[in-house]
XYZ file of C-alpha atoms in Angstrom:
782
model
C 101.254 125.799 176.982
C 104.462 123.822 176.720
C 105.048 120.534 178.479
C 106.912 122.309 181.270
C 104.012 124.697 181.878
C 105.622 127.795 180.297
C 103.824 129.882 177.699
C 106.013 130.449 174.611
C 106.200 134.083 173.582
C 106.296 135.288 170.002
C 106.924 138.913 169.078
C 105.551 139.296 165.552
C 106.714 142.901 165.212
C 110.161 141.995 166.458
C 110.303 139.077 164.099
C 109.430 141.265 161.176
C 112.308 143.625 161.928
C 114.977 141.078 162.834
C 114.263 138.283 160.369
C 115.164 137.928 156.724
C 112.958 139.358 154.014
C 111.339 135.978 153.387
C 110.596 135.540 157.073
C 109.219 139.086 157.187
C 106.803 138.105 154.453
C 105.854 135.086 156.525
C 105.275 137.259 159.572
C 103.229 139.812 157.664
C 100.987 136.981 156.491
C 101.199 135.061 159.729
C 97.463 134.851 160.293
C 96.963 133.090 156.972
C 99.103 130.069 157.908
C 97.352 129.401 161.230
C 94.569 127.108 159.956
C 96.899 125.022 157.768
C 99.383 124.448 160.594
C 96.774 123.640 163.201
C 95.106 121.196 160.818
C 98.282 119.083 161.000
C 98.758 119.466 164.759
C 101.574 122.012 164.351
C 101.739 125.245 166.352
C 102.231 128.020 163.734
C 104.813 129.777 165.918
C 107.370 127.160 164.837
C 107.317 128.197 161.174
C 109.408 131.423 161.324
C 112.243 129.868 163.393
C 112.325 126.858 161.094
C 112.571 129.245 158.173
C 115.490 131.001 159.896
C 117.228 127.645 160.511
C 116.787 126.629 156.874
C 118.236 129.912 155.673
C 121.304 129.446 157.882
C 121.922 125.875 156.635
C 122.509 127.052 153.029
C 121.459 123.706 151.557
C 122.646 122.711 148.078
C 120.460 124.077 145.267
C 119.906 120.669 143.660
C 118.840 119.208 146.972
C 116.358 122.054 147.355
C 114.897 121.343 143.912
C 114.506 117.664 144.810
C 112.905 118.692 148.089
C 110.418 120.894 146.283
C 109.614 118.016 143.907
C 108.984 115.785 146.929
C 105.973 117.862 147.912
C 104.641 117.889 144.366
C 104.847 114.090 144.427
C 102.640 113.638 147.503
C 99.319 111.807 147.171
C 96.095 112.830 148.866
C 95.633 111.641 152.461
C 93.600 108.533 153.196
C 90.148 109.322 154.508
C 87.594 107.208 156.363
C 84.389 109.241 156.296
C 81.586 108.081 158.535
C 78.482 109.931 159.667
C 79.730 110.645 163.176
C 83.497 110.365 162.724
C 85.927 111.136 159.911
C 89.467 109.791 160.235
C 92.243 111.242 158.075
C 95.626 109.554 157.673
C 98.347 111.679 156.119
C 99.039 115.315 155.320
C 96.630 117.414 153.326
C 98.085 118.067 149.865
C 95.689 120.870 149.004
C 97.614 122.851 146.334
C 96.215 126.152 147.619
C 95.943 125.901 151.397
C 97.947 123.315 153.364
C 101.087 122.980 155.455
C 102.650 121.118 152.534
C 101.978 124.149 150.331
C 103.452 126.534 152.926
C 106.675 124.515 153.078
C 106.931 123.765 149.351
C 106.864 127.421 148.280
C 109.567 128.534 150.736
C 113.144 127.436 149.976
C 114.211 127.958 153.581
C 111.423 125.767 154.961
C 112.335 123.118 152.387
C 115.895 123.315 153.728
C 114.613 122.814 157.291
C 112.632 119.778 156.081
C 115.754 118.357 154.403
C 117.638 118.861 157.661
C 114.933 116.828 159.406
C 115.318 114.074 156.802
C 119.065 114.051 157.376
C 118.531 113.621 161.105
C 115.940 110.855 160.842
C 118.118 108.688 158.631
C 119.330 107.369 162.023
C 117.277 109.134 164.720
C 113.641 109.072 165.692
C 111.715 112.344 165.437
C 112.202 113.226 169.105
C 115.993 113.057 168.888
C 115.928 114.861 165.542
C 113.802 117.644 167.063
C 116.187 118.004 169.979
C 119.127 118.371 167.608
C 117.350 120.938 165.414
C 116.208 122.914 168.443
C 119.763 122.985 169.775
C 120.994 124.234 166.384
C 118.439 127.051 166.668
C 119.824 127.937 170.088
C 123.416 127.897 168.901
C 122.830 130.052 165.811
C 120.779 132.618 167.732
C 117.345 131.805 166.291
C 115.822 131.206 169.728
C 116.803 134.716 170.827
C 114.239 136.078 168.371
C 111.796 133.148 168.455
C 111.701 131.648 171.935
C 109.929 128.419 171.064
C 110.135 125.204 173.137
C 111.417 121.984 171.621
C 107.992 120.331 171.579
C 106.932 122.668 168.753
C 109.789 121.413 166.588
C 108.754 117.881 167.483
C 105.201 118.582 166.286
C 106.600 119.709 162.934
C 108.801 116.617 162.745
C 105.873 114.307 163.539
C 103.792 115.899 160.812
C 106.460 116.146 158.110
C 108.904 113.266 158.564
C 106.778 110.831 156.551
C 107.085 113.094 153.500
C 110.559 111.589 153.155
C 108.688 108.595 151.708
C 108.065 110.608 148.528
C 111.621 111.910 148.087
C 112.551 112.465 144.459
C 116.028 111.300 143.474
C 118.622 110.341 146.091
C 117.301 109.622 149.571
C 119.173 110.270 152.852
C 119.387 106.499 153.414
C 120.999 106.135 149.967
C 123.739 108.562 150.972
C 124.293 106.703 154.239
C 124.403 103.224 152.676
C 126.831 104.288 149.934
C 129.194 105.820 152.472
C 128.924 102.732 154.706
C 129.901 100.496 151.778
C 132.717 102.858 150.846
C 134.117 102.814 154.401
C 134.135 99.013 154.412
C 135.901 98.847 151.053
C 138.490 101.457 152.034
C 139.295 99.752 155.333
C 139.002 96.243 153.850
C 136.615 95.431 156.673
C 139.378 96.086 159.221
C 139.144 99.469 160.867
C 141.411 99.942 163.887
C 140.666 103.271 165.513
C 137.206 103.447 163.910
C 135.461 101.075 166.299
C 132.985 103.742 167.412
C 131.979 104.950 163.939
C 128.379 103.722 164.511
C 128.242 104.530 168.220
C 125.862 106.982 169.861
C 126.983 110.466 170.801
C 125.233 113.182 172.771
C 122.641 115.002 170.631
C 123.492 118.491 171.875
C 127.191 117.919 171.234
C 126.427 116.657 167.724
C 124.545 119.900 167.189
C 127.622 121.788 168.425
C 129.812 120.070 165.796
C 127.301 120.853 163.046
C 126.991 124.452 164.183
C 130.739 125.065 164.363
C 131.246 123.464 160.946
C 128.505 125.396 159.126
C 129.450 128.595 160.931
C 133.019 128.326 159.689
C 131.878 127.425 156.150
C 129.956 130.689 156.013
C 133.141 132.637 156.734
C 134.834 133.207 153.380
C 138.165 133.922 155.100
C 138.512 130.177 155.608
C 139.526 128.309 152.468
C 138.979 124.874 154.022
C 137.390 123.415 157.111
C 138.774 120.143 158.418
C 136.452 117.980 160.476
C 138.270 115.104 162.153
C 136.897 112.362 164.455
C 135.212 108.975 164.571
C 132.363 108.724 167.125
C 129.058 108.597 165.196
C 131.189 109.598 162.250
C 129.269 107.791 159.536
C 126.064 109.642 160.379
C 127.836 113.002 160.635
C 129.528 112.507 157.265
C 126.231 111.403 155.699
C 124.423 114.422 157.163
C 126.883 116.880 155.637
C 126.933 115.056 152.284
C 123.133 115.033 152.263
C 122.835 118.818 152.746
C 125.995 120.011 150.929
C 126.921 117.242 148.422
C 129.127 119.492 146.233
C 131.131 121.011 149.072
C 132.127 117.902 151.043
C 134.956 115.421 150.742
C 135.134 112.348 153.008
C 138.341 110.459 153.663
C 139.103 107.279 155.617
C 142.347 105.301 155.885
C 144.056 107.747 153.478
C 141.407 106.986 150.834
C 138.870 109.461 149.511
C 135.494 107.694 149.680
C 133.440 110.738 148.715
C 132.932 112.220 146.147
C 132.285 108.956 144.342
C 134.288 108.121 141.218
C 131.343 109.065 139.003
C 130.875 112.862 139.270
C 127.297 112.515 137.989
C 126.419 110.912 141.329
C 126.910 114.213 143.131
C 126.196 116.641 140.351
C 129.881 117.470 139.828
C 132.834 117.800 142.186
C 132.798 121.563 142.663
C 134.944 123.277 145.309
C 135.275 120.969 148.308
C 135.628 123.265 151.301
C 134.649 120.755 153.991
C 137.133 117.899 154.385
C 135.851 115.174 156.729
C 138.554 112.870 158.013
C 137.135 109.746 159.655
C 140.084 109.121 161.899
C 141.167 109.677 165.454
C 141.559 113.374 166.234
C 144.972 115.009 166.004
C 148.125 114.867 168.141
C 147.663 115.001 171.868
C 144.030 113.817 171.700
C 143.621 110.697 173.833
C 139.860 110.116 173.799
C 138.102 108.535 170.793
C 135.090 110.685 171.661
C 136.739 113.939 170.537
C 135.954 115.722 167.266
C 138.071 118.578 165.949
C 136.739 121.385 163.750
C 139.716 123.149 162.191
C 139.146 126.138 159.867
C 142.169 126.761 157.635
C 143.379 130.111 156.373
C 146.702 131.788 155.673
C 146.688 132.959 159.261
C 147.325 130.354 161.940
C 144.152 128.677 163.233
C 143.474 126.666 166.349
C 141.284 123.523 166.176
C 137.997 123.563 168.065
C 137.704 120.379 170.108
C 134.279 118.947 170.972
C 133.770 115.792 173.035
C 130.620 113.931 171.974
C 130.258 112.063 175.267
C 131.976 111.349 178.525
C 134.477 108.500 178.562
C 132.734 105.402 179.893
C 133.455 101.700 179.841
C 130.513 100.988 177.529
C 131.487 103.392 174.755
C 132.173 100.456 172.441
C 128.753 98.900 173.033
C 125.950 101.383 172.378
C 125.272 101.784 168.661
C 122.672 103.924 166.917
C 120.073 102.621 164.439
C 120.883 102.679 160.726
C 118.864 102.467 157.509
C 117.779 98.860 157.055
C 119.928 98.280 153.970
C 123.055 99.287 155.931
C 122.644 96.494 158.511
C 125.287 94.255 156.969
C 127.725 97.169 156.752
C 127.186 98.034 160.401
C 127.897 94.440 161.424
C 130.879 94.241 159.046
C 132.420 97.190 160.804
C 132.733 95.135 163.982
C 133.082 91.524 162.793
C 134.959 89.695 160.068
C 133.457 89.326 156.619
C 132.979 85.597 157.106
C 131.312 86.109 160.484
C 128.783 88.460 158.894
C 128.113 85.990 156.064
C 127.405 83.318 158.687
C 125.113 85.659 160.628
C 123.038 86.203 157.493
C 122.808 82.516 156.570
C 121.868 81.339 160.075
C 119.355 84.162 160.594
C 117.736 83.390 157.232
C 117.437 79.711 158.165
C 115.847 80.586 161.514
C 113.248 82.800 159.807
C 112.358 80.017 157.354
C 111.876 77.475 160.162
C 109.906 79.889 162.348
C 107.640 80.833 159.433
C 106.995 77.314 158.163
C 106.743 75.504 161.520
C 105.834 78.199 164.036
C 102.384 78.561 165.555
C 100.600 81.677 166.808
C 97.883 81.705 169.457
C 94.577 83.546 169.506
C 93.411 85.757 172.390
C 92.116 82.976 174.581
C 95.065 80.700 173.784
C 92.544 78.102 172.606
C 93.326 78.044 168.877
C 96.578 78.110 166.930
C 97.414 78.761 163.302
C 100.662 78.241 161.469
C 102.484 81.511 161.008
C 102.842 80.663 157.333
C 99.038 80.475 157.011
C 98.254 83.861 158.576
C 101.234 86.058 157.613
C 100.801 88.826 155.039
C 100.973 88.065 151.324
C 104.055 90.266 150.958
C 105.913 88.366 153.686
C 104.785 84.988 152.363
C 106.334 85.754 148.988
C 109.619 87.060 150.425
C 110.376 85.500 153.833
C 113.108 83.197 152.500
C 114.971 86.237 151.172
C 113.923 88.824 153.741
C 117.515 89.663 154.653
C 118.299 91.044 151.215
C 116.474 94.100 152.614
C 119.128 94.175 155.344
C 121.929 94.210 152.766
C 122.816 90.492 152.949
C 123.434 88.071 150.118
C 122.188 84.699 151.346
C 123.549 81.356 150.119
C 120.326 79.372 149.323
C 122.017 75.956 149.498
C 123.661 76.601 152.872
C 120.449 78.127 154.215
C 118.511 75.008 153.147
C 121.105 72.739 154.804
C 120.914 74.697 158.066
C 117.096 74.598 157.928
C 117.180 70.812 157.617
C 119.636 70.326 160.485
C 117.842 72.627 162.947
C 114.433 71.200 162.005
C 115.683 67.677 162.724
C 116.846 68.752 166.179
C 113.622 70.594 167.000
C 111.501 67.587 165.984
C 113.679 65.035 167.785
C 112.035 64.651 171.186
C 115.155 63.257 172.864
C 117.412 65.999 171.571
C 114.820 68.659 172.355
C 114.246 67.348 175.881
C 117.981 67.454 176.556
C 118.160 71.060 175.384
C 115.114 72.116 177.407
C 116.565 70.426 180.485
C 119.946 72.101 179.999
C 118.825 75.668 179.283
C 116.035 77.704 180.860
C 117.166 81.038 179.397
C 115.816 81.590 175.873
C 119.096 82.960 174.500
C 121.158 80.121 175.927
C 118.604 77.575 174.678
C 118.890 78.886 171.115
C 122.677 78.970 171.354
C 122.499 75.337 172.482
C 120.366 74.497 169.439
C 122.946 76.109 167.152
C 125.888 74.396 168.837
C 124.132 71.049 168.357
C 123.302 72.022 164.780
C 126.943 72.888 164.070
C 127.998 69.471 165.310
C 125.365 67.611 163.254
C 126.059 69.783 160.192
C 129.748 68.853 160.195
C 128.858 65.156 160.511
C 126.314 65.215 157.689
C 128.005 67.545 155.193
C 131.679 67.125 156.072
C 132.259 70.852 156.586
C 131.619 73.345 159.384
C 128.214 75.085 159.485
C 129.944 78.360 160.336
C 132.582 78.354 157.636
C 135.860 80.253 158.051
C 135.064 81.322 161.583
C 137.304 81.542 164.614
C 136.099 80.282 167.999
C 136.115 83.813 169.406
C 133.413 84.940 166.970
C 131.037 81.988 167.329
C 129.021 83.440 170.200
C 128.701 86.798 168.438
C 127.422 85.052 165.308
C 124.818 83.145 167.310
C 123.593 86.203 169.194
C 123.355 88.400 166.108
C 121.645 85.627 164.135
C 119.038 85.321 166.907
C 118.576 89.088 167.003
C 118.299 89.473 163.236
C 115.915 86.525 162.892
C 113.640 88.081 165.510
C 113.696 91.411 163.668
C 112.940 89.687 160.361
C 110.015 87.700 161.761
C 108.343 90.952 162.827
C 107.741 91.683 159.136
C 105.328 88.718 159.055
C 102.310 90.916 159.737
C 103.329 93.942 157.649
C 101.278 94.477 154.522
C 103.791 97.144 153.503
C 106.885 98.758 155.001
C 108.299 102.249 155.158
C 111.265 103.117 152.951
C 112.787 104.790 156.010
C 112.678 101.739 158.272
C 115.691 101.466 160.589
C 117.718 98.517 161.822
C 117.667 98.474 165.621
C 121.093 97.252 166.846
C 121.458 94.388 169.264
C 120.892 95.403 172.874
C 120.326 93.001 175.794
C 116.608 93.686 176.243
C 115.803 93.543 172.524
C 117.891 90.372 172.138
C 115.958 88.804 175.010
C 112.628 89.749 173.372
C 113.697 88.304 170.026
C 115.021 85.114 171.610
C 111.715 84.514 173.415
C 109.770 85.058 170.182
C 112.076 82.848 168.147
C 112.227 79.996 170.645
C 108.418 79.912 170.889
C 108.075 79.730 167.119
C 110.800 77.098 166.684
C 108.895 74.869 169.100
C 105.512 74.346 167.330
C 103.869 72.964 170.454
C 104.729 76.193 172.311
C 103.769 78.940 169.867
C 103.561 82.687 170.475
C 100.691 85.059 171.157
C 99.505 86.725 167.930
C 98.598 89.947 169.724
C 101.985 90.181 171.431
C 103.672 89.934 168.020
C 101.280 92.553 166.648
C 102.254 94.997 169.414
C 105.952 94.476 168.700
C 105.384 95.057 164.982
C 103.814 98.451 165.748
C 106.692 99.335 168.085
C 109.221 98.421 165.394
C 107.486 100.410 162.659
C 107.098 103.452 164.931
C 110.298 103.829 166.991
C 109.757 106.208 169.866
C 105.948 105.914 169.904
C 104.474 105.403 173.371
C 101.407 103.851 175.039
C 100.960 101.295 172.265
C 98.381 98.592 172.970
C 98.123 95.328 171.041
C 94.513 95.957 170.003
C 94.982 99.534 168.760
C 93.328 100.178 165.398
C 95.680 103.030 164.461
C 98.797 104.477 166.093
C 100.743 107.595 165.071
C 104.420 108.208 165.717
C 107.713 109.168 164.091
C 105.880 110.835 161.207
C 103.855 107.745 160.243
C 100.599 105.997 161.073
C 100.352 102.233 161.519
C 96.821 100.892 161.293
C 94.937 97.653 160.924
C 94.481 96.599 157.303
C 90.821 95.948 158.127
C 90.424 99.600 159.133
C 92.446 100.995 156.219
C 90.346 99.091 153.660
C 86.993 99.592 155.424
C 85.431 102.140 153.076
C 86.950 101.076 149.764
C 87.436 97.317 149.965
C 86.335 95.751 153.262
C 87.633 92.236 153.696
C 87.423 88.998 155.655
C 90.563 87.623 154.020
C 92.611 86.059 156.810
C 96.029 87.393 155.783
C 94.804 90.923 155.228
C 92.764 91.112 158.411
C 95.782 89.926 160.434
C 98.186 92.431 158.880
C 99.116 96.057 159.511
C 99.632 98.940 157.071
C 101.885 101.959 157.432
C 101.148 105.385 155.955
C 103.266 108.570 156.046
C 101.906 111.578 157.886
C 99.856 112.338 161.002
C 96.615 110.831 162.320
C 93.744 113.317 162.393
C 89.990 113.493 162.826
C 87.538 116.174 161.788
C 86.127 118.107 164.738
C 89.100 117.061 166.888
C 91.748 119.727 167.472
C 95.373 118.822 167.888
C 97.409 115.702 167.469
C 95.901 112.217 167.706
C 98.252 109.483 168.848
C 95.913 106.478 168.914
C 92.581 105.236 167.637
C 91.346 102.378 169.766
C 88.096 100.731 170.804
C 86.037 102.068 173.688
C 85.661 98.829 175.575
C 83.818 100.549 178.406
C 80.740 101.087 176.226
C 80.222 97.532 175.022
C 77.910 96.582 177.887
C 75.456 99.358 176.958
C 74.250 97.463 173.873
C 72.459 94.186 173.274
C 71.742 91.593 170.633
C 68.291 90.496 169.583
C 66.694 87.447 171.144
C 65.575 84.721 168.794
C 62.052 83.497 169.471
C 61.500 81.544 166.283
C 63.468 81.277 163.064
C 62.901 78.811 160.249
C 65.272 75.931 160.017
C 67.522 75.600 156.973
C 65.924 73.320 154.400
C 68.182 71.214 152.234
C 65.254 69.456 150.503
C 63.015 71.757 148.525
C 60.615 71.025 145.619
C 61.896 67.485 145.384
C 65.504 68.605 144.882
C 68.543 68.455 147.122
C 70.236 71.793 147.677
C 70.185 75.167 149.403
C 68.879 78.479 148.129
C 71.873 80.853 148.328
C 69.484 83.805 148.309
C 68.386 82.827 151.815
C 71.879 83.797 153.060
C 71.446 87.407 151.940
C 70.471 89.920 154.607
C 66.808 90.955 154.404
C 66.790 93.369 157.341
C 67.641 97.048 157.070
C 71.085 97.497 158.620
C 73.532 100.342 159.068
C 77.052 100.540 160.500
C 77.231 103.293 163.121
C 80.099 104.696 165.192
C 80.268 106.625 168.439
C 83.457 108.082 169.868
C 85.052 110.174 172.564
C 88.394 111.975 172.617
C 90.676 111.682 175.633
C 92.818 114.771 175.167
C 95.442 114.149 177.851
C 96.564 110.935 176.082
C 95.544 112.129 172.577
C 93.387 109.050 172.032
C 90.086 108.528 170.228
C 88.014 105.749 171.783
C 85.591 104.423 169.181
C 82.580 102.122 169.440
C 81.126 100.491 166.327
C 77.556 99.207 166.170
C 75.420 97.371 163.664
C 72.100 99.170 163.728
C 69.346 96.670 162.844
C 65.817 97.831 161.984
C 63.476 94.928 162.642
C 60.083 96.566 162.129
C 57.133 94.624 163.525
C 58.519 91.145 162.976
C 57.140 89.280 165.996
C 59.788 86.583 165.758
C 62.478 89.060 166.861
C 62.440 90.904 170.159
C 64.860 93.732 170.966
C 66.026 94.222 174.517
C 66.334 97.909 173.724
C 63.052 98.548 171.874
C 60.680 96.830 169.476
C 61.753 98.680 166.346
C 65.493 98.308 166.278
C 68.692 97.404 168.059
C 72.226 98.775 168.282
C 74.238 95.558 168.073
C 77.640 95.794 169.790
C 80.761 94.881 167.861
C 84.461 94.532 168.540
C 87.129 95.110 165.903
C 89.693 93.343 168.060
C 87.465 90.316 168.510
C 86.658 90.237 164.780
C 90.338 90.392 163.801
C 91.069 87.551 166.200
C 88.061 85.481 165.052
C 88.816 85.818 161.334
C 92.543 85.183 161.771
C 91.900 81.928 163.606
C 88.691 80.762 161.899
C 88.426 77.920 159.391
C 88.253 79.517 155.934
C 86.370 77.301 153.497
C 87.318 77.333 149.827
C 86.105 73.931 148.629
C 84.761 72.970 145.194
C 81.091 72.187 144.633
C 79.758 68.648 145.009
C 78.016 66.505 142.433
C 74.270 65.921 142.794
C 74.818 62.343 143.884
C 77.392 63.371 146.481
C 74.970 65.962 147.851
C 72.152 63.446 148.184
C 74.403 61.015 150.015
C 75.686 63.721 152.370
C 72.235 65.098 153.160
C 70.920 61.607 153.904
C 73.870 61.021 156.240
C 73.372 64.362 157.993
C 69.672 63.717 158.410
C 70.336 60.303 159.913
C 72.742 61.869 162.412
C 70.235 64.584 163.334
C 72.482 67.409 162.151
C 69.666 69.046 160.175
C 66.098 70.076 160.955
C 65.895 72.298 164.028
C 69.617 71.809 164.649
C 70.645 73.923 161.630
C 69.211 77.436 161.399
C 69.705 80.830 159.840
C 71.183 83.521 162.082
C 69.861 86.929 161.085
C 72.142 89.915 161.642
C 72.148 90.969 165.273
C 70.355 87.862 166.465
C 71.559 85.969 169.517
C 72.436 82.291 169.131
C 71.632 79.688 171.762
C 71.682 76.051 172.727
C 73.310 73.370 170.633
C 71.924 74.747 167.377
C 74.315 75.299 164.480
C 73.918 78.467 162.446
C 74.592 80.066 159.075
C 74.514 83.873 159.077
C 72.497 85.938 156.631
C 75.504 88.134 155.876
C 76.191 87.137 152.288
C 77.286 89.976 149.960
C 77.976 92.416 152.835
C 81.668 92.235 153.728
C 81.526 94.860 156.487
C 78.777 92.997 158.341
C 80.585 89.680 157.742
C 83.666 91.145 159.419
C 81.798 92.481 162.450
C 79.505 89.487 162.947
C 82.508 87.134 162.935
C 83.662 88.715 166.187
C 80.150 88.739 167.615
C 79.447 85.044 167.048
C 82.787 83.397 167.760
C 82.309 82.997 171.527
C 81.989 79.302 172.455
C 81.467 78.410 168.782
C 83.692 77.064 166.075
C 83.785 79.679 163.351
C 83.909 79.065 159.602
C 84.313 81.836 157.032
C 82.955 81.224 153.547
C 85.368 82.522 150.901
C 84.076 84.108 147.732
C 82.457 81.651 145.322
C 82.325 78.697 147.712
C 78.863 77.026 147.843
C 77.250 77.012 151.274
C 76.723 73.248 151.041
C 80.486 72.853 150.815
C 80.818 74.939 153.991
C 78.257 72.763 155.763
C 80.113 69.634 154.671
C 83.432 70.983 156.000
C 81.809 72.089 159.280
C 80.137 68.738 159.937
C 83.228 66.783 158.951
C 85.524 68.888 161.155
C 83.323 69.590 164.175
C 80.411 67.093 164.055
C 78.470 67.501 167.336
C 80.231 70.708 168.385
C 78.539 74.095 167.999
C 79.615 76.019 164.925
C 78.645 79.095 162.943
C 79.249 79.715 159.247
C 79.735 83.355 158.178
C 77.970 83.191 154.802
């Protein structure tokens, strides 16, 4: 059933007689593609109409070869195989039976995939699906295959991530090259092209594409002229992407495509489609109009298509662009020097926020510096993060701006004045930058915003705030998609970024770690819905974002702070064996936590630091002696396409009379929480101290004994055992990283948590714990 309650109809016999020979082959073998399509959450009925669309597009032969190579380049999906639940991230690349194989051996389906890639260079998968579905309606495909748009969207969700493995030129490469070429040709001054990056109506874009391709297929027309500006850069890039040897692009009387080097496009060929990025012809008043004019010896009349209704905000709403084209998109609206200033100020703000900003844990009881918990990839690149946005940052000016703003934010008088003057986050940050500009000129004898007119100052400040907020969101990304888009400044997003940035610039304020995490997922998966901050995996836009802790669980489980705090992104859908259809989210089933219990401790030996006349601790005592197993239960909520998972540590305790299970006397299903463990490990004290000398150890142990820190006040905590009173504990989790991860979340409540890093002696951990927390309760994850 479709989302509107209608049942799509598919006439296989009719399809066989009305379709092309390739499609007829598809139809004759239709039953064979069912399992492969359904495995990826795609209704098989969408395949024949997509094949028809691809045939109609007549995509360039070289592009088709690159598209075919893309599927040969795909790795196997990531699999998490557990006894009760198997999670699969990514498309199956089975060379014999898979959706990838179905597409890769059909040139027309490859063409449809390339069309999808051309759409998603600026759109999310939902908008791309709408456009492709409208193209099917316009070219008559839906008359034979009456499929609803949601089926195209399913295909887009499954296949869009394959763009990650594109061989050769990528759609974003085409877009960025044309964006640079436009800026050079117009010398960063483009009167009449103000709406080149603005959003047009999807159905009307499809109408332009249809009319253009339809005329190109008519050999009576020697040339087709396409003239207009609204969303023009994307339209030009789309046509160049699919038909690189048949398109010429011109702006301001300069040919910007084909590029000077013919090898870039595989030769110039016969350019039948001439795209003129300029206001439509005589008598056309609106900047929203596009003209499609086929030329032949006989007189022809231009086809006029308005992309949107004339409104007062037509200059404001811009569409996303590939990340590397950010600077070009800003340069199209603002002066070169303004854009340089935006980059330098935004870079300075990211440096300050990273090095001085604090993030809060779930209970807002503990903070960590952002610099101490961000991903390794961000830590190594945050100072130059905006090179990925196409900027060239001046390191000296960035460092000067960092120093000036830091001085203001650490000057209590100056900060109090700003806080008293501005309650709005955006205005507060603008006030900080105005004050910084004044102090910069005094200290360095030159303006902070060099070569800038007064009229552009506010725009520079707002875009710097927006960009800095976008850049900071990379802090918890272990990796990033090659297809990541820049989201243009809009009031709500600017407000979000200003709140984030202000909180990080004021160390005593800080920002909630889980709120940042949710925004990171939203940024990596534009268009995805129902995202929750504690989700373990979320699918959307052809990708899956998941916790690093989950992604590495089977192969390399970890309690490393930076990795546990970070998120990974993988191309493809989210699937589970024994679950039919699409999965949008994998999250914890919090409702089931109360059904489990921990073991009660009746008597456990204290930790002995004196043994056989020596001073030390037997590391073997920290190794788990009980028989344990990680178990998972789950349920699927089909209406929201969500798997709710519960993870347990199953502890077999045998007849040990010192342990009593609330559930039974032979074992216990110990509850766990991934969310709580991520939070605990991110905000714990991680101990990586060198060993002590024998004399130092003796002195420390004597001191601890005198202060009554040892004896019954320091005990082992076996896996699954409850902790109580004012006793301090060391867990018997050594050498089992999965249990270390889960027990960290179990034992953090009302206790200071310390995580032993690999190779650190336990005595060093005890020394750090006693020095830092003394009489407070603490637990060391051994």
